[in-house]
PDB file of C-alpha atoms in Angstrom:
ATOM      1  CA  UNK B 103     183.920  76.850 160.366  1.00 48.00           C
ATOM      2  CA  UNK B 104     187.434  75.753 161.358  1.00 57.00           C
ATOM      3  CA  UNK B 105     189.849  74.500 158.730  1.00 67.00           C
ATOM      4  CA  UNK B 106     190.109  70.738 158.660  1.00 71.00           C
ATOM      5  CA  UNK B 107     193.392  69.301 159.916  1.00 77.00           C
ATOM      6  CA  UNK B 108     194.586  65.931 158.699  1.00 82.00           C
ATOM      7  CA  UNK B 109     196.878  63.449 160.395  1.00 80.00           C
ATOM      8  CA  UNK B 110     199.787  61.920 158.540  1.00 81.00           C
ATOM      9  CA  UNK B 111     201.090  58.923 160.420  1.00 73.00           C
ATOM     10  CA  UNK B 112     204.274  57.223 159.295  1.00 75.00           C
ATOM     11  CA  UNK B 113     207.574  55.897 160.565  1.00 74.00           C
ATOM     12  CA  UNK B 114     210.099  58.350 161.933  1.00 74.00           C
ATOM     13  CA  UNK B 115     212.188  58.413 158.760  1.00 70.00           C
ATOM     14  CA  UNK B 116     212.192  59.945 155.283  1.00 70.00           C
ATOM     15  CA  UNK B 117     210.642  57.434 152.919  1.00 71.00           C
ATOM     16  CA  UNK B 118     207.293  56.840 151.264  1.00 75.00           C
ATOM     17  CA  UNK B 119     205.566  59.490 153.373  1.00 80.00           C
ATOM     18  CA  UNK B 120     207.632  62.299 151.826  1.00 82.00           C
ATOM     19  CA  UNK B 121     205.264  62.812 148.865  1.00 84.00           C
ATOM     20  CA  UNK B 122     202.308  63.102 151.247  1.00 84.00           C
ATOM     21  CA  UNK B 123     204.136  65.644 153.397  1.00 85.00           C
ATOM     22  CA  UNK B 124     205.044  67.534 150.224  1.00 87.00           C
ATOM     23  CA  UNK B 125     201.421  67.571 149.018  1.00 87.00           C
ATOM     24  CA  UNK B 126     200.108  68.881 152.333  1.00 88.00           C
ATOM     25  CA  UNK B 127     202.776  71.569 152.472  1.00 87.00           C
ATOM     26  CA  UNK B 128     202.304  72.623 148.862  1.00 88.00           C
ATOM     27  CA  UNK B 129     198.543  72.857 149.291  1.00 87.00           C
ATOM     28  CA  UNK B 130     198.989  74.995 152.393  1.00 88.00           C
ATOM     29  CA  UNK B 131     196.987  72.366 154.244  1.00 88.00           C
ATOM     30  CA  UNK B 132     197.394  72.087 157.988  1.00 89.00           C
ATOM     31  CA  UNK B 133     198.278  68.571 159.041  1.00 89.00           C
ATOM     32  CA  UNK B 134     199.497  66.781 162.103  1.00 87.00           C
ATOM     33  CA  UNK B 135     202.801  65.092 161.295  1.00 86.00           C
ATOM     34  CA  UNK B 136     202.831  61.982 163.484  1.00 79.00           C
ATOM     35  CA  UNK B 137     206.072  60.038 163.306  1.00 81.00           C
ATOM     36  CA  UNK B 138     205.910  56.641 164.916  1.00 74.00           C
ATOM     37  CA  UNK B 139     208.223  53.851 165.945  1.00 73.00           C
ATOM     38  CA  UNK B 140     208.089  50.640 163.941  1.00 66.00           C
ATOM     39  CA  UNK B 141     206.938  48.583 166.936  1.00 66.00           C
ATOM     40  CA  UNK B 142     203.820  50.810 167.251  1.00 63.00           C
ATOM     41  CA  UNK B 143     202.774  50.428 163.602  1.00 58.00           C
ATOM     42  CA  UNK B 144     200.365  47.521 164.091  1.00 61.00           C
ATOM     43  CA  UNK B 145     198.183  49.629 166.400  1.00 58.00           C
ATOM     44  CA  UNK B 146     197.813  52.537 164.006  1.00 50.00           C
ATOM     45  CA  UNK B 147     195.832  52.941 160.781  1.00 39.00           C
ATOM     46  CA  UNK B 148     196.661  55.498 158.089  1.00 41.00           C
ATOM     47  CA  UNK B 149     194.160  58.112 157.020  1.00 36.00           C
ATOM     48  CA  UNK B 150     193.168  58.411 153.390  1.00 39.00           C
ATOM     49  CA  UNK B 151     192.305  61.591 151.549  1.00 37.00           C
ATOM     50  CA  UNK B 152     190.125  62.055 148.518  1.00 41.00           C
ATOM     51  CA  UNK B 153     190.883  64.650 145.900  1.00 50.00           C
ATOM     52  CA  UNK B 154     189.032  66.516 143.178  1.00 55.00           C
ATOM     53  CA  UNK B 155     190.431  64.532 140.228  1.00 66.00           C
ATOM     54  CA  UNK B 156     188.001  62.909 137.861  1.00 75.00           C
ATOM     55  CA  UNK B 157     187.692  59.123 138.094  1.00 78.00           C
ATOM     56  CA  UNK B 158     189.815  58.404 135.000  1.00 82.00           C
ATOM     57  CA  UNK B 159     192.658  60.648 136.198  1.00 81.00           C
ATOM     58  CA  UNK B 160     192.444  59.059 139.648  1.00 80.00           C
ATOM     59  CA  UNK B 161     192.847  55.588 138.119  1.00 83.00           C
ATOM     60  CA  UNK B 162     195.802  56.744 136.012  1.00 86.00           C
ATOM     61  CA  UNK B 163     197.395  58.435 139.006  1.00 85.00           C
ATOM     62  CA  UNK B 164     196.972  55.266 141.072  1.00 83.00           C
ATOM     63  CA  UNK B 165     198.602  53.278 138.259  1.00 87.00           C
ATOM     64  CA  UNK B 166     201.684  55.478 138.479  1.00 87.00           C
ATOM     65  CA  UNK B 167     201.720  55.243 142.273  1.00 84.00           C
ATOM     66  CA  UNK B 168     201.543  51.432 142.119  1.00 83.00           C
ATOM     67  CA  UNK B 169     204.263  51.346 139.462  1.00 84.00           C
ATOM     68  CA  UNK B 170     206.551  53.449 141.629  1.00 82.00           C
ATOM     69  CA  UNK B 171     205.698  51.260 144.602  1.00 79.00           C
ATOM     70  CA  UNK B 172     206.659  48.184 142.561  1.00 75.00           C
ATOM     71  CA  UNK B 173     209.967  49.816 141.708  1.00 72.00           C
ATOM     72  CA  UNK B 174     210.731  50.592 145.332  1.00 68.00           C
ATOM     73  CA  UNK B 175     209.716  47.081 146.378  1.00 64.00           C
ATOM     74  CA  UNK B 176     211.910  45.389 143.762  1.00 59.00           C
ATOM     75  CA  UNK B 177     214.499  43.268 145.544  1.00 60.00           C
ATOM     76  CA  UNK B 178     217.703  43.306 143.635  1.00 58.00           C
ATOM     77  CA  UNK B 179     219.464  39.969 144.005  1.00 59.00           C
ATOM     78  CA  UNK B 180     223.090  39.857 145.019  1.00 62.00           C
ATOM     79  CA  UNK B 181     224.766  37.990 142.185  1.00 62.00           C
ATOM     80  CA  UNK B 182     228.484  37.491 142.154  1.00 72.00           C
ATOM     81  CA  UNK B 183     228.546  39.406 138.897  1.00 74.00           C
ATOM     82  CA  UNK B 184     227.929  43.109 139.621  1.00 72.00           C
ATOM     83  CA  UNK B 185     227.225  43.753 135.945  1.00 77.00           C
ATOM     84  CA  UNK B 186     224.276  41.349 136.121  1.00 77.00           C
ATOM     85  CA  UNK B 187     222.889  43.284 139.078  1.00 74.00           C
ATOM     86  CA  UNK B 188     223.332  46.576 137.242  1.00 75.00           C
ATOM     87  CA  UNK B 189     221.530  45.258 134.152  1.00 78.00           C
ATOM     88  CA  UNK B 190     218.611  43.994 136.243  1.00 78.00           C
ATOM     89  CA  UNK B 191     218.276  47.420 137.863  1.00 76.00           C
ATOM     90  CA  UNK B 192     218.515  49.202 134.487  1.00 79.00           C
ATOM     91  CA  UNK B 193     215.815  46.920 133.084  1.00 82.00           C
ATOM     92  CA  UNK B 194     213.497  47.570 136.030  1.00 81.00           C
ATOM     93  CA  UNK B 195     213.982  51.348 135.748  1.00 81.00           C
ATOM     94  CA  UNK B 196     213.381  51.297 131.967  1.00 82.00           C
ATOM     95  CA  UNK B 197     210.220  49.181 132.294  1.00 84.00           C
ATOM     96  CA  UNK B 198     208.666  51.372 134.960  1.00 84.00           C
ATOM     97  CA  UNK B 199     209.538  54.695 133.375  1.00 83.00           C
ATOM     98  CA  UNK B 200     208.363  53.521 129.954  1.00 85.00           C
ATOM     99  CA  UNK B 201     204.939  52.745 131.461  1.00 86.00           C
ATOM    100  CA  UNK B 202     204.738  56.181 133.091  1.00 87.00           C
ATOM    101  CA  UNK B 203     205.886  57.874 129.896  1.00 86.00           C
ATOM    102  CA  UNK B 204     202.996  56.198 128.068  1.00 86.00           C
ATOM    103  CA  UNK B 205     200.579  58.136 130.292  1.00 86.00           C
ATOM    104  CA  UNK B 206     202.306  61.471 129.740  1.00 84.00           C
ATOM    105  CA  UNK B 207     200.082  64.072 128.091  1.00 80.00           C
ATOM    106  CA  UNK B 208     201.899  65.598 125.126  1.00 79.00           C
ATOM    107  CA  UNK B 209     203.191  69.098 125.812  1.00 82.00           C
ATOM    108  CA  UNK B 210     202.109  69.051 129.436  1.00 86.00           C
ATOM    109  CA  UNK B 211     204.087  70.412 132.354  1.00 90.00           C
ATOM    110  CA  UNK B 212     203.460  67.339 134.502  1.00 90.00           C
ATOM    111  CA  UNK B 213     202.396  63.736 133.831  1.00 89.00           C
ATOM    112  CA  UNK B 214     198.672  64.381 133.400  1.00 87.00           C
ATOM    113  CA  UNK B 215     198.607  68.027 132.408  1.00 86.00           C
ATOM    114  CA  UNK B 216     199.576  71.378 133.846  1.00 86.00           C
ATOM    115  CA  UNK B 217     198.456  70.567 137.388  1.00 85.00           C
ATOM    116  CA  UNK B 218     200.734  68.640 139.718  1.00 86.00           C
ATOM    117  CA  UNK B 219     199.255  65.392 141.071  1.00 86.00           C
ATOM    118  CA  UNK B 220     200.212  62.863 143.726  1.00 85.00           C
ATOM    119  CA  UNK B 221     201.811  60.832 140.931  1.00 87.00           C
ATOM    120  CA  UNK B 222     204.156  63.701 140.000  1.00 88.00           C
ATOM    121  CA  UNK B 223     205.189  64.322 143.595  1.00 86.00           C
ATOM    122  CA  UNK B 224     205.747  60.635 144.315  1.00 85.00           C
ATOM    123  CA  UNK B 225     207.725  60.182 141.104  1.00 86.00           C
ATOM    124  CA  UNK B 226     209.850  63.222 141.916  1.00 86.00           C
ATOM    125  CA  UNK B 227     210.594  62.022 145.453  1.00 82.00           C
ATOM    126  CA  UNK B 228     211.336  58.509 144.161  1.00 81.00           C
ATOM    127  CA  UNK B 229     213.747  59.765 141.531  1.00 80.00           C
ATOM    128  CA  UNK B 230     215.511  61.943 144.079  1.00 78.00           C
ATOM    129  CA  UNK B 231     216.326  58.694 145.923  1.00 75.00           C
ATOM    130  CA  UNK B 232     216.949  56.514 142.850  1.00 75.00           C
ATOM    131  CA  UNK B 233     219.448  58.739 141.036  1.00 74.00           C
ATOM    132  CA  UNK B 234     222.040  58.798 143.852  1.00 74.00           C
ATOM    133  CA  UNK B 235     221.450  55.122 144.675  1.00 70.00           C
ATOM    134  CA  UNK B 236     221.927  53.969 141.065  1.00 70.00           C
ATOM    135  CA  UNK B 237     224.327  56.466 139.451  1.00 69.00           C
ATOM    136  CA  UNK B 238     225.449  53.775 137.026  1.00 61.00           C
ATOM    137  CA  UNK B 239     221.894  53.219 135.744  1.00 62.00           C
ATOM    138  CA  UNK B 240     222.631  55.506 132.796  1.00 57.00           C
ATOM    139  CA  UNK B 241     218.950  56.376 132.772  1.00 58.00           C
ATOM    140  CA  UNK B 242     218.217  59.613 130.988  1.00 64.00           C
ATOM    141  CA  UNK B 243     214.958  60.711 129.451  1.00 76.00           C
ATOM    142  CA  UNK B 244     213.947  64.073 127.996  1.00 82.00           C
ATOM    143  CA  UNK B 245     210.356  63.767 129.248  1.00 83.00           C
ATOM    144  CA  UNK B 246     211.466  62.777 132.752  1.00 82.00           C
ATOM    145  CA  UNK B 247     214.028  65.570 132.905  1.00 84.00           C
ATOM    146  CA  UNK B 248     211.344  68.068 131.804  1.00 87.00           C
ATOM    147  CA  UNK B 249     208.872  66.941 134.473  1.00 87.00           C
ATOM    148  CA  UNK B 250     211.624  66.902 137.127  1.00 86.00           C
ATOM    149  CA  UNK B 251     212.690  70.456 136.207  1.00 89.00           C
ATOM    150  CA  UNK B 252     209.070  71.619 136.405  1.00 89.00           C
ATOM    151  CA  UNK B 253     208.822  70.045 139.839  1.00 87.00           C
ATOM    152  CA  UNK B 254     212.047  71.685 141.039  1.00 86.00           C
ATOM    153  CA  UNK B 255     210.740  75.136 140.130  1.00 87.00           C
ATOM    154  CA  UNK B 256     207.786  74.817 142.494  1.00 85.00           C
ATOM    155  CA  UNK B 257     208.695  76.894 145.560  1.00 83.00           C
ATOM    156  CA  UNK B 258     206.397  74.979 147.927  1.00 80.00           C
ATOM    157  CA  UNK B 259     207.873  71.616 146.929  1.00 80.00           C
ATOM    158  CA  UNK B 260     211.417  72.963 147.253  1.00 79.00           C
ATOM    159  CA  UNK B 261     210.640  74.226 150.769  1.00 77.00           C
ATOM    160  CA  UNK B 262     209.153  70.893 151.801  1.00 73.00           C
ATOM    161  CA  UNK B 263     212.123  68.919 150.481  1.00 71.00           C
ATOM    162  CA  UNK B 264     214.480  70.983 152.622  1.00 71.00           C
ATOM    163  CA  UNK B 265     212.734  69.833 155.804  1.00 63.00           C
TER     164      UNK B 265
END
């Protein structure tokens, strides 16, 4: 029986698809990387994958994914006062990371245990974009730094991020 090949269809840029590309690469899963133009998006439908997580973990993982999506969708206003903008961004980062921290399993390598999930990969990719974009956020967390370091030591993830 031939190995199943998946199709990952997304815009021709590095954005929200990066965690999916990372997961395929890290799993050693063959996939067709289809990069499309924005004007073709309406005619295409993304494929969805199921995983072997239990239902409770899947719900928790989806909660983190939605939280990170909310963070990336947050539209920072353009007030005349830059300090007001910075405080709004800090508040949004604190709120979202506090929620994720509440799901963290004590003593675990990743958010939900010692096995990396879609939530870990998405959080890692998000933070790799957030930190340079908001260097003044002054956000620092021991638990987040620990999870990020654990992610960085994964050779498959490191290889994927270089692409």
